[in-house]
Amino acid sequence: MCSPLLQEPAPMPENAALPQPLHDALLQLLGPAGLLTAASDIDPFCIDWRALYHGKCAAVLRPANTEECAKAVALCNQHNVPMVPQGGNTSMVGGATPDDTGKAVVISTTRMTRIHDIDHADLTITVEAGVTLKAAQDAAAKEGLLLPLSISSEGSADIGGILATNAGGNNTVRYGNARELALGLEAVMPDGNVLNLMRKLRKDNTGYALRQLLVGSEGTLGIITQAIIQLQPAPRSRETALCAVADAKGALDLFAAFRKQDPSAIQAFEFMSGTSMALVNKLIEGAPLPLSEPAPAYALVELGSPRGDDSLRSLMEDVLGTALEDGLVTDAVLAESEAQRQSLWMIREEHAEAQKRAGASVKNDVSVPLAAIPTFIDEATKACEALIPGIRVAPFGHIGDGNIHFNLVQPEGADPKAFLAQDHAMMDTVAAIVRKLGGSFSAEHGVGQLKTYMMPEWRGGAELETMRRIKNALDPKNLMNPGKIFPAA
Ligand code: FAD
Ligand code: MLT
Ligand code: ZN
């Protein structure tokens, strides 16, 4: 198959300011609160969470609703201005950061924050794209329901970003990724047309599943403006434990032991290496290790049930009791209160922040089949330590999903820039092992701009070509988030 290469966005004036007629039309449409052009206002939208990418943009557009968003997109399209959709700006792969030409506008959904409806019959929540995941979770919880998606960035990441990246996180092991939870969706397409797929149907076989095309498209096909997300009854009982294990194999054996008893009770099953845990204990205030001594690795297990009885407690105690007797688990702490549960989760959720504080790091958000995880960690650790002596290999992640954040932290005292200059060498070293084991180079964070270079080798041929054809058909001027997912032609 072959198709025309994606076009370069049409040239803009040298100073990269918005063309005056476009500026005036946008100001009239969005008002001063919806059009930011002062450098001090727009700079924060041009840097990613990891501060790896420092882009520029001509303006930040902040539409207050779908109609404003659609009109703004149509205007930008008419003037050939590239558009970068942005939600909470927590992308780990530079997905929401504009390039450094300053020609694009960032379209931020942060003013689209209405929660329209919580439906107890269909178990759904209907929200605008700019509602943070946390706000949506809280709204569901107030009604005795659970929005079953949980990620460490949920206070900032919003529903639009979550869907655009098909986010995973801590509860995927039980409820699936964002994709599995999205029943309905509305999006503004690159020409400004509104695609209304806001149906809350569990069964609807009427042609292509366009909502699923938008989910995971990383802002390259349109701007998600509203969604209908599936909910679950809130768990009435939960049991949470932090367990010391020998290694990833030990964590997987413990996972298998719980799964054998009752797979449907496992709400989360997370892995943390000793190296990564030590960074949290050292660099995050109020996060000491709640066990008597450090271990080579840890598993954080949470069981949940809508039943209010004590059957989960017996399940937890039975499995952990046997695991302690067998030496599979060497020490464990069970949360005895909601406050203790939250402290255990805080320790897990601060891993990304602790690694950020430890200096420069290179992230490998990979997945492999569960049985291959121990081999992957062993081989990748050896290969990275041989590549960069002193490197701190600090894996952790959603081991129940086969998703390891095989993160590499610079050697202590090393120059962060020199370390980051070797990012591709490290990523390629890890990727080669992932590939041999039948895995993926991006499990949940997406491709963004960080990993576009990997696409031809991993997804080349008919797969990438089909993606390009879809992109060309829906965005022939390549104005929607250019430079993301697709490698430069
Ligand atoms: P942004 O960062 O703003 O954008 C991400 C991508 O989506 C970009 O390509 C952007 O163009 C596009 N986009 C944003 N909004 C829209 C929209 N309305 N319509 C179309 N495209 C849009 N991810 C996980 O999957 N699991 C985790 O466990 C996890 N943990 C994290 C922990 C930390 C501390 C941090 C900083 C990040 C973590 N992430 C995780 C990554 C990140 O939070 C997710 O990718 C999240 O879904 C991004 O949401 P956002 O609103 O911040 O999107
Ligand atoms: C997390 O699960 O905490 C993030 O996705 C991981 C990361 O920092 O790589
Ligand atoms: Zn993660």
Coordinates of C-alpha atoms and ligand atoms in Angstrom, one line a residue:
M1 CA 0.0 0.0 0.0
C2 CA 1.1 3.6 -0.5
S3 CA -0.5 6.9 0.0
P4 CA 0.6 10.6 -0.2
L5 CA 2.8 11.6 2.7
L6 CA 1.3 13.8 5.3
Q7 CA 1.5 17.4 4.3
E8 CA 3.6 19.9 6.2
P9 CA 1.3 22.5 7.8
A10 CA 1.0 25.6 5.5
P11 CA 3.5 28.4 6.2
M12 CA 2.6 31.1 8.7
P13 CA 4.0 34.6 9.1
E14 CA 7.6 34.9 10.4
N15 CA 6.7 36.3 13.8
A16 CA 4.3 33.4 14.3
A17 CA 1.6 35.7 15.7
L18 CA -1.9 34.8 14.7
P19 CA -3.0 36.4 11.4
Q20 CA -4.9 39.6 12.4
P21 CA -8.3 38.5 10.9
L22 CA -8.0 35.1 12.7
H23 CA -7.0 36.8 16.0
D24 CA -10.0 39.2 15.8
A25 CA -12.4 36.4 14.9
L26 CA -11.2 34.2 17.8
L27 CA -11.3 37.1 20.2
Q28 CA -14.9 37.8 19.3
L29 CA -15.8 34.1 19.5
L30 CA -14.0 33.2 22.7
G31 CA -13.6 36.5 24.6
P32 CA -10.5 37.5 26.5
A33 CA -10.8 34.5 28.9
G34 CA -10.8 32.2 26.0
L35 CA -7.8 33.6 24.0
L36 CA -4.4 33.9 25.7
T37 CA -1.6 35.5 23.8
A38 CA 0.7 37.0 26.5
A39 CA 3.9 35.0 26.8
S40 CA 3.5 34.6 30.6
D41 CA 0.0 33.2 30.1
I42 CA 0.9 30.7 27.3
D43 CA 4.3 29.5 28.4
P44 CA 3.0 26.9 30.9
F45 CA 1.0 25.3 28.1
C46 CA 4.2 24.9 26.0
I47 CA 6.2 22.7 28.5
D48 CA 5.4 19.1 29.3
W49 CA 5.2 17.6 32.8
R50 CA 8.6 16.1 32.6
A51 CA 10.1 19.4 31.2
L52 CA 11.6 17.5 28.3
Y53 CA 9.9 19.6 25.6
H54 CA 9.8 23.4 25.5
G55 CA 7.6 24.3 22.6
K56 CA 6.1 27.6 21.5
C57 CA 2.7 28.6 20.3
A58 CA 0.9 31.6 18.8
A59 CA -1.9 31.5 21.3
V60 CA -3.8 29.3 23.7
L61 CA -7.5 28.9 22.9
R62 CA -9.8 28.0 25.8
P63 CA -13.3 27.3 24.4
A64 CA -16.0 27.1 27.0
N65 CA -18.2 24.6 25.2
T66 CA -18.4 22.3 22.1
E67 CA -19.9 25.0 19.9
E68 CA -17.1 27.5 20.6
C69 CA -14.6 24.7 20.2
A70 CA -16.1 23.8 16.8
K71 CA -16.1 27.3 15.5
A72 CA -12.5 28.0 16.7
V73 CA -11.3 24.8 15.0
A74 CA -13.1 25.8 11.7
L75 CA -11.4 29.2 11.9
C76 CA -8.0 27.8 12.5
N77 CA -8.5 25.3 9.7
Q78 CA -9.5 28.1 7.2
H79 CA -6.3 29.9 8.2
N80 CA -4.1 26.7 8.0
V81 CA -3.1 27.1 11.6
P82 CA -1.9 23.8 13.3
M83 CA -3.8 22.9 16.5
V84 CA -2.5 21.0 19.6
P85 CA -5.3 19.7 21.8
Q86 CA -4.4 19.8 25.4
G87 CA -6.1 18.6 28.6
G88 CA -4.3 18.4 31.9
N89 CA -0.9 18.5 30.3
T90 CA 0.4 15.4 32.1
S91 CA 1.5 13.5 29.0
M92 CA 4.7 11.4 29.6
V93 CA 5.5 11.5 25.9
G94 CA 5.3 15.2 24.9
G95 CA 1.9 14.5 23.3
A96 CA 0.3 17.8 24.2
T97 CA 3.3 20.1 23.7
P98 CA 3.5 22.2 20.5
D99 CA 6.7 22.2 18.4
D100 CA 9.2 25.1 18.6
T101 CA 8.1 26.9 15.5
G102 CA 5.4 28.9 17.4
K103 CA 3.0 28.4 14.5
A104 CA 0.4 26.3 16.3
V105 CA -2.3 27.2 18.7
V106 CA -2.9 25.0 21.8
I107 CA -6.6 24.3 22.2
S108 CA -7.1 23.7 25.9
T109 CA -10.3 22.0 27.3
T110 CA -9.7 23.3 30.8
R111 CA -12.8 25.5 30.7
M112 CA -15.1 22.7 29.6
T113 CA -15.8 21.3 33.1
R114 CA -19.5 20.5 33.3
I115 CA -20.7 17.2 34.7
H116 CA -24.1 16.7 32.9
D117 CA -25.5 13.6 34.3
I118 CA -25.0 10.5 36.5
D119 CA -27.4 7.7 35.4
H120 CA -28.1 5.0 38.0
A121 CA -30.0 2.8 35.6
D122 CA -27.3 2.6 32.9
L123 CA -24.5 3.2 35.4
T124 CA -22.9 6.1 33.4
I125 CA -21.5 9.6 33.9
T126 CA -21.8 12.2 31.1
V127 CA -19.1 14.8 31.3
E128 CA -17.3 17.5 29.3
A129 CA -13.8 16.8 28.3
G130 CA -12.1 19.3 30.7
V131 CA -13.5 17.6 33.9
T132 CA -10.5 16.1 35.7
L133 CA -10.6 12.4 36.3
K134 CA -10.6 13.1 40.0
A135 CA -13.6 15.4 39.8
A136 CA -15.5 12.8 37.8
Q137 CA -14.5 10.1 40.3
D138 CA -15.6 12.3 43.2
A139 CA -19.0 13.1 41.5
A140 CA -19.6 9.3 41.0
A141 CA -18.5 8.5 44.6
K142 CA -21.0 11.0 46.0
E143 CA -23.7 8.9 44.4
G144 CA -22.3 5.6 45.7
L145 CA -20.7 4.7 42.4
L146 CA -17.2 4.1 41.1
L147 CA -15.5 5.5 38.1
P148 CA -13.1 2.6 37.7
L149 CA -10.1 4.3 36.3
S150 CA -7.3 5.5 38.6
I151 CA -3.9 7.0 37.7
S152 CA -1.4 8.9 39.7
S153 CA -2.0 12.1 37.7
E154 CA -5.8 12.0 38.1
G155 CA -5.9 15.4 39.9
S156 CA -4.8 17.1 36.7
A157 CA -5.4 14.7 33.8
D158 CA -8.8 15.2 32.3
I159 CA -11.4 13.1 30.6
G160 CA -10.5 14.3 27.2
G161 CA -6.8 13.5 27.7
I162 CA -7.6 10.2 29.4
L163 CA -9.6 9.1 26.4
A164 CA -7.3 10.6 23.8
T165 CA -4.4 8.5 25.3
N166 CA -6.5 5.4 26.2
A167 CA -5.1 5.7 29.7
G168 CA -4.6 2.6 31.8
G169 CA -3.4 2.8 35.4
N170 CA -4.1 0.9 38.6
N171 CA -7.5 -0.6 38.0
T172 CA -7.0 -1.8 34.4
V173 CA -6.4 -5.3 35.7
R174 CA -10.1 -5.4 36.7
Y175 CA -12.0 -2.9 34.6
G176 CA -9.9 -2.4 31.4
N177 CA -8.4 0.7 29.9
A178 CA -10.2 4.0 29.2
R179 CA -11.3 2.4 25.9
E180 CA -13.3 -0.3 27.6
L181 CA -15.1 2.3 29.7
A182 CA -16.1 4.8 27.0
L183 CA -19.7 4.3 25.9
G184 CA -20.3 7.6 24.1
L185 CA -18.2 10.4 22.8
E186 CA -18.4 13.7 21.0
A187 CA -15.5 15.2 19.1
V188 CA -14.8 18.3 17.0
M189 CA -13.1 17.0 13.8
P190 CA -10.2 18.9 12.1
D191 CA -12.6 20.8 9.8
G192 CA -14.8 22.0 12.7
N193 CA -17.6 19.5 12.2
V194 CA -19.0 18.0 15.3
L195 CA -19.1 14.2 15.5
N196 CA -21.9 13.3 17.9
L197 CA -21.5 9.7 19.2
M198 CA -23.1 10.4 22.6
R199 CA -25.0 7.1 22.9
K200 CA -25.1 5.2 26.1
L201 CA -25.7 1.9 24.5
R202 CA -23.9 -1.3 25.4
K203 CA -25.1 -2.9 22.1
D204 CA -24.9 -0.8 19.0
N205 CA -23.5 -2.5 15.9
T206 CA -24.1 0.2 13.3
G207 CA -21.0 0.4 11.2
Y208 CA -17.5 1.4 12.2
A209 CA -16.9 2.1 15.9
L210 CA -15.8 5.7 15.4
R211 CA -15.6 6.4 19.1
Q212 CA -12.9 3.7 19.4
L213 CA -11.0 5.4 16.6
L214 CA -10.9 8.6 18.5
V215 CA -9.9 6.9 21.8
G216 CA -6.1 6.6 21.7
S217 CA -5.7 8.9 18.7
E218 CA -3.6 11.3 20.9
G219 CA -5.3 14.4 19.5
T220 CA -4.3 13.7 15.9
L221 CA -7.9 13.1 14.6
G222 CA -10.0 15.6 16.5
I223 CA -10.8 17.2 19.8
I224 CA -12.9 15.1 22.2
T225 CA -15.4 17.5 23.8
Q226 CA -17.8 15.2 25.8
A227 CA -18.0 11.6 26.8
I228 CA -20.2 9.0 28.5
I229 CA -18.2 6.8 30.8
Q230 CA -19.3 3.6 32.4
L231 CA -19.5 3.4 36.1
Q232 CA -19.6 0.5 38.6
P233 CA -21.2 0.1 42.0
A234 CA -18.7 1.5 44.6
P235 CA -16.8 -1.2 46.5
R236 CA -18.2 -1.5 50.1
S237 CA -15.3 -3.5 51.2
R238 CA -11.7 -3.2 50.3
E239 CA -8.5 -4.8 51.5
T240 CA -5.1 -3.4 50.7
A241 CA -1.7 -4.8 51.5
L242 CA 1.9 -4.0 50.8
C243 CA 4.0 -7.1 50.5
A244 CA 7.8 -7.6 50.4
V245 CA 8.8 -10.2 47.7
A246 CA 12.1 -11.4 46.3
D247 CA 11.6 -10.1 42.8
A248 CA 9.2 -9.7 39.9
K249 CA 8.7 -13.5 39.7
G250 CA 7.7 -13.5 43.4
A251 CA 5.2 -10.7 42.6
L252 CA 3.7 -12.7 39.7
D253 CA 3.5 -15.8 41.8
L254 CA 1.5 -13.9 44.4
F255 CA -0.7 -12.4 41.7
A256 CA -1.4 -16.0 40.4
A257 CA -2.2 -17.1 44.0
F258 CA -4.9 -14.4 44.3
R259 CA -6.2 -15.0 40.8
K260 CA -6.6 -18.7 41.6
Q261 CA -8.9 -17.9 44.5
D262 CA -11.0 -15.1 43.0
P263 CA -9.8 -13.1 39.9
S264 CA -12.8 -10.9 40.1
A265 CA -11.8 -9.6 43.5
I266 CA -8.4 -8.2 42.3
Q267 CA -8.9 -4.4 42.1
A268 CA -5.2 -3.6 41.6
F269 CA -1.9 -5.4 41.6
E270 CA 1.1 -3.2 41.4
F271 CA 4.9 -3.9 41.4
M272 CA 7.6 -1.7 42.8
S273 CA 11.4 -2.5 42.6
G274 CA 13.5 -1.9 45.7
T275 CA 15.4 0.8 43.8
S276 CA 12.3 2.7 42.9
M277 CA 10.8 2.3 46.4
A278 CA 14.0 3.6 48.0
L279 CA 13.7 6.8 45.9
V280 CA 10.2 7.4 47.2
N281 CA 11.2 6.8 50.8
K282 CA 14.1 9.1 50.5
L283 CA 12.7 11.9 48.3
I284 CA 9.1 12.2 49.2
E285 CA 8.0 13.7 52.5
G286 CA 5.7 11.5 54.6
A287 CA 6.4 8.3 52.6
P288 CA 8.7 6.1 54.7
L289 CA 8.7 2.4 54.1
P290 CA 6.0 0.9 56.3
L291 CA 7.8 -2.4 56.7
S292 CA 10.6 -3.4 59.1
E293 CA 13.3 -3.4 56.5
P294 CA 13.8 -2.8 52.8
A295 CA 13.2 -5.6 50.3
P296 CA 14.4 -6.3 46.8
A297 CA 10.8 -5.8 45.5
Y298 CA 7.2 -5.1 46.6
A299 CA 3.7 -5.9 45.5
L300 CA 0.8 -3.6 46.3
V301 CA -2.4 -5.6 46.2
E302 CA -5.9 -4.3 46.5
L303 CA -9.1 -6.5 46.7
G304 CA -12.5 -4.9 46.3
S305 CA -16.1 -6.0 46.4
P306 CA -19.5 -4.3 46.3
R307 CA -20.5 -6.7 49.1
G308 CA -20.1 -5.3 52.6
D309 CA -19.2 -8.6 54.4
D310 CA -15.7 -9.7 55.6
S311 CA -15.1 -12.3 52.8
L312 CA -12.3 -10.2 51.3
R313 CA -10.5 -10.0 54.6
S314 CA -10.4 -13.8 54.8
L315 CA -9.3 -14.0 51.2
M316 CA -6.5 -11.6 51.8
E317 CA -5.4 -13.3 55.0
D318 CA -5.6 -16.8 53.5
V319 CA -3.5 -16.0 50.5
L320 CA -1.0 -13.9 52.4
G321 CA -0.8 -16.4 55.2
T322 CA 0.2 -19.2 52.8
A323 CA 2.6 -16.9 50.9
L324 CA 4.3 -16.0 54.2
E325 CA 4.6 -19.6 55.2
D326 CA 6.0 -20.6 51.8
G327 CA 8.5 -17.7 51.9
L328 CA 7.0 -16.1 48.8
V329 CA 6.2 -13.0 50.9
T330 CA 8.8 -12.1 53.5
D331 CA 6.9 -9.3 55.2
A332 CA 3.5 -7.6 54.7
V333 CA 1.4 -4.7 56.1
L334 CA -2.4 -4.7 55.8
A335 CA -4.3 -1.4 55.8
E336 CA -6.5 -1.3 58.9
S337 CA -8.2 2.0 58.0
E338 CA -9.0 4.2 55.0
A339 CA -6.2 6.5 56.1
Q340 CA -3.7 3.6 56.1
R341 CA -5.0 2.5 52.7
Q342 CA -4.4 5.9 51.3
S343 CA -0.8 6.0 52.8
L344 CA 0.0 2.8 51.0
W345 CA -1.4 4.1 47.8
M346 CA 0.5 7.4 48.2
I347 CA 3.7 5.4 48.3
R348 CA 2.9 3.8 45.0
E349 CA 1.6 7.0 43.4
E350 CA 4.7 9.1 44.2
H351 CA 7.0 6.9 42.1
A352 CA 7.0 9.2 39.1
E353 CA 7.5 12.3 41.2
A354 CA 10.3 10.7 43.2
Q355 CA 12.1 9.7 40.0
K356 CA 11.7 13.2 38.7
R357 CA 13.4 14.6 41.8
A358 CA 16.2 12.0 41.5
G359 CA 17.4 13.7 38.3
A360 CA 17.1 13.0 34.6
S361 CA 15.3 9.8 33.8
V362 CA 14.4 7.8 30.7
K363 CA 11.0 6.1 30.7
N364 CA 10.2 2.8 29.0
D365 CA 6.5 2.3 29.4
V366 CA 6.5 -1.3 28.1
S367 CA 4.3 -4.4 28.2
V368 CA 5.2 -8.0 27.7
P369 CA 3.3 -11.2 28.3
L370 CA 3.1 -11.9 32.0
A371 CA 5.3 -15.0 31.9
A372 CA 8.0 -13.0 30.2
I373 CA 8.3 -10.2 32.8
P374 CA 11.1 -11.8 35.0
T375 CA 13.2 -12.5 31.9
F376 CA 12.5 -9.0 30.6
I377 CA 13.5 -7.3 33.8
D378 CA 16.7 -9.4 34.2
E379 CA 17.9 -9.0 30.7
A380 CA 17.0 -5.3 30.4
T381 CA 18.6 -4.5 33.7
K382 CA 21.9 -6.2 32.7
A383 CA 21.9 -4.5 29.3
C384 CA 21.3 -1.0 30.7
E385 CA 23.9 -1.4 33.4
A386 CA 26.4 -2.5 30.8
L387 CA 25.4 0.5 28.6
I388 CA 25.7 3.2 31.4
P389 CA 27.7 2.2 34.4
G390 CA 26.1 3.5 37.6
I391 CA 22.6 3.9 36.0
R392 CA 19.8 3.4 38.5
V393 CA 17.3 0.8 37.0
A394 CA 14.1 1.6 38.8
P395 CA 11.2 -0.5 37.4
F396 CA 7.7 -0.4 38.8
G397 CA 4.2 -0.5 37.4
H398 CA 1.0 -2.4 36.7
I399 CA 2.4 -5.9 36.7
G400 CA -1.0 -7.5 36.6
D401 CA -1.5 -6.0 33.1
G402 CA 2.1 -7.0 32.0
N403 CA 2.9 -3.3 32.0
I404 CA 6.2 -2.4 33.5
H405 CA 7.5 1.2 33.7
F406 CA 11.1 0.2 33.1
N407 CA 12.4 3.6 34.2
L408 CA 16.1 4.5 34.1
V409 CA 17.4 7.1 36.4
Q410 CA 20.7 8.9 35.8
P411 CA 23.8 7.8 37.9
E412 CA 24.1 9.9 41.0
G413 CA 26.1 13.0 40.3
A414 CA 26.0 12.5 36.6
D415 CA 25.3 15.4 34.1
P416 CA 21.6 15.2 33.3
K417 CA 22.0 16.5 29.8
A418 CA 24.8 14.0 29.0
F419 CA 22.5 11.2 30.3
L420 CA 19.5 12.3 28.3
A421 CA 21.7 12.6 25.2
Q422 CA 21.8 8.8 25.3
D423 CA 18.0 8.4 25.5
H424 CA 17.6 6.6 22.2
A425 CA 20.5 4.2 23.0
M426 CA 18.7 3.3 26.3
M427 CA 15.2 3.1 24.7
D428 CA 16.5 0.9 21.9
T429 CA 18.4 -1.4 24.2
V430 CA 15.2 -2.0 26.2
A431 CA 13.0 -2.1 23.1
A432 CA 15.1 -4.9 21.5
I433 CA 14.4 -7.1 24.5
V434 CA 10.7 -6.2 24.7
R435 CA 10.4 -7.0 21.0
K436 CA 12.1 -10.4 21.3
L437 CA 9.6 -11.2 24.1
G438 CA 6.6 -10.2 22.1
G439 CA 5.8 -6.9 23.9
S440 CA 5.0 -3.3 23.0
F441 CA 7.2 -0.2 23.3
S442 CA 4.2 1.8 24.7
A443 CA 1.7 0.1 27.0
E444 CA -0.3 3.1 28.2
H445 CA 1.4 6.5 27.7
G446 CA 1.1 6.5 23.9
V447 CA 3.6 7.6 21.2
G448 CA 3.4 11.4 21.5
Q449 CA 6.5 13.0 20.0
L450 CA 8.9 11.0 22.1
K451 CA 8.4 7.7 20.4
T452 CA 7.5 8.6 16.8
Y453 CA 10.9 7.4 15.6
M454 CA 10.0 3.8 16.8
M455 CA 6.8 3.6 14.7
P456 CA 8.3 2.5 11.4
E457 CA 10.2 -0.4 12.9
W458 CA 7.4 -1.5 15.2
R459 CA 4.3 -0.7 13.3
G460 CA 5.6 -0.1 9.8
G461 CA 4.2 -1.6 6.6
A462 CA 0.4 -2.0 6.3
E463 CA -0.3 -1.0 9.9
L464 CA 1.3 2.4 9.8
E465 CA 0.2 2.9 6.3
T466 CA -3.4 2.3 7.2
M467 CA -3.0 4.8 10.1
R468 CA -1.6 7.4 7.7
R469 CA -4.6 6.9 5.3
I470 CA -7.1 7.4 8.1
K471 CA -5.2 10.5 9.2
N472 CA -5.0 11.8 5.6
A473 CA -8.7 11.2 5.1
L474 CA -9.8 13.0 8.2
D475 CA -7.1 15.7 8.4
P476 CA -5.8 16.3 4.9
K477 CA -4.0 19.4 5.8
N478 CA -2.3 17.7 8.8
L479 CA -3.3 20.5 11.1
M480 CA -4.4 18.4 14.1
N481 CA -1.5 17.8 16.5
P482 CA 1.1 17.5 13.8
G483 CA 4.4 15.7 14.7
K484 CA 2.6 13.2 17.1
I485 CA 2.3 9.5 16.5
F486 CA 3.6 9.7 12.9
P487 CA 7.4 10.0 12.2
A488 CA 8.4 12.9 10.0
A489 CA 7.9 11.9 6.4
Ligands
FAD1 P1 -2.6 15.8 28.0 O1 -1.3 15.6 28.5 O2 -3.1 17.2 28.0 O3 -2.7 15.3 26.5 C1 -2.3 14.0 26.2 C2 -2.6 13.6 24.7 O4 -4.0 13.7 24.5 C3 -2.0 14.7 23.7 O5 -1.6 14.0 22.6 C4 -3.1 15.6 23.5 O6 -3.0 16.3 22.3 C5 -4.3 14.7 23.6 N1 -5.5 15.4 24.1 C6 -5.7 15.9 25.3 N2 -7.0 16.3 25.4 C7 -7.6 16.0 24.3 C8 -8.9 16.1 23.8 N3 -9.9 16.7 24.6 N4 -9.2 15.7 22.6 C9 -8.3 15.1 21.8 N5 -7.0 14.9 22.2 C10 -6.7 15.4 23.4 N6 -1.0 7.3 32.1 C11 -1.6 6.1 32.2 O7 -2.1 5.6 31.2 N7 -1.5 5.4 33.4 C12 -0.9 5.9 34.5 O8 -0.9 5.2 35.5 C13 -0.3 7.2 34.4 N8 0.3 7.7 35.5 C14 0.8 9.0 35.4 C15 1.4 9.5 36.6 C16 1.9 10.8 36.5 C17 2.5 11.4 37.7 C18 1.9 11.5 35.3 C19 2.5 12.9 35.2 C20 1.4 11.0 34.2 C21 0.8 9.7 34.2 N9 0.2 9.1 33.1 C22 -0.4 7.9 33.2 C23 0.2 9.8 31.8 C24 -0.9 10.8 31.6 O9 -1.4 11.3 32.8 C25 -2.0 10.2 30.8 O10 -1.6 10.0 29.5 C26 -3.3 11.1 30.8 O11 -4.3 10.3 30.1 C27 -3.1 12.4 30.0 O12 -4.3 13.2 30.3 P2 -4.1 14.8 30.1 O13 -5.5 15.4 30.3 O14 -3.1 15.3 31.0 O15 -3.7 14.9 28.6
MLT2 C1 2.6 5.5 36.9 O1 2.0 4.4 36.7 O2 2.8 5.9 38.0 C2 3.1 6.2 35.6 O3 2.4 5.8 34.5 C3 4.5 5.9 35.5 C4 5.7 6.6 35.1 O4 6.2 7.5 35.7 O5 6.4 6.1 34.1
ZN3 ZN 1.4 3.7 34.8

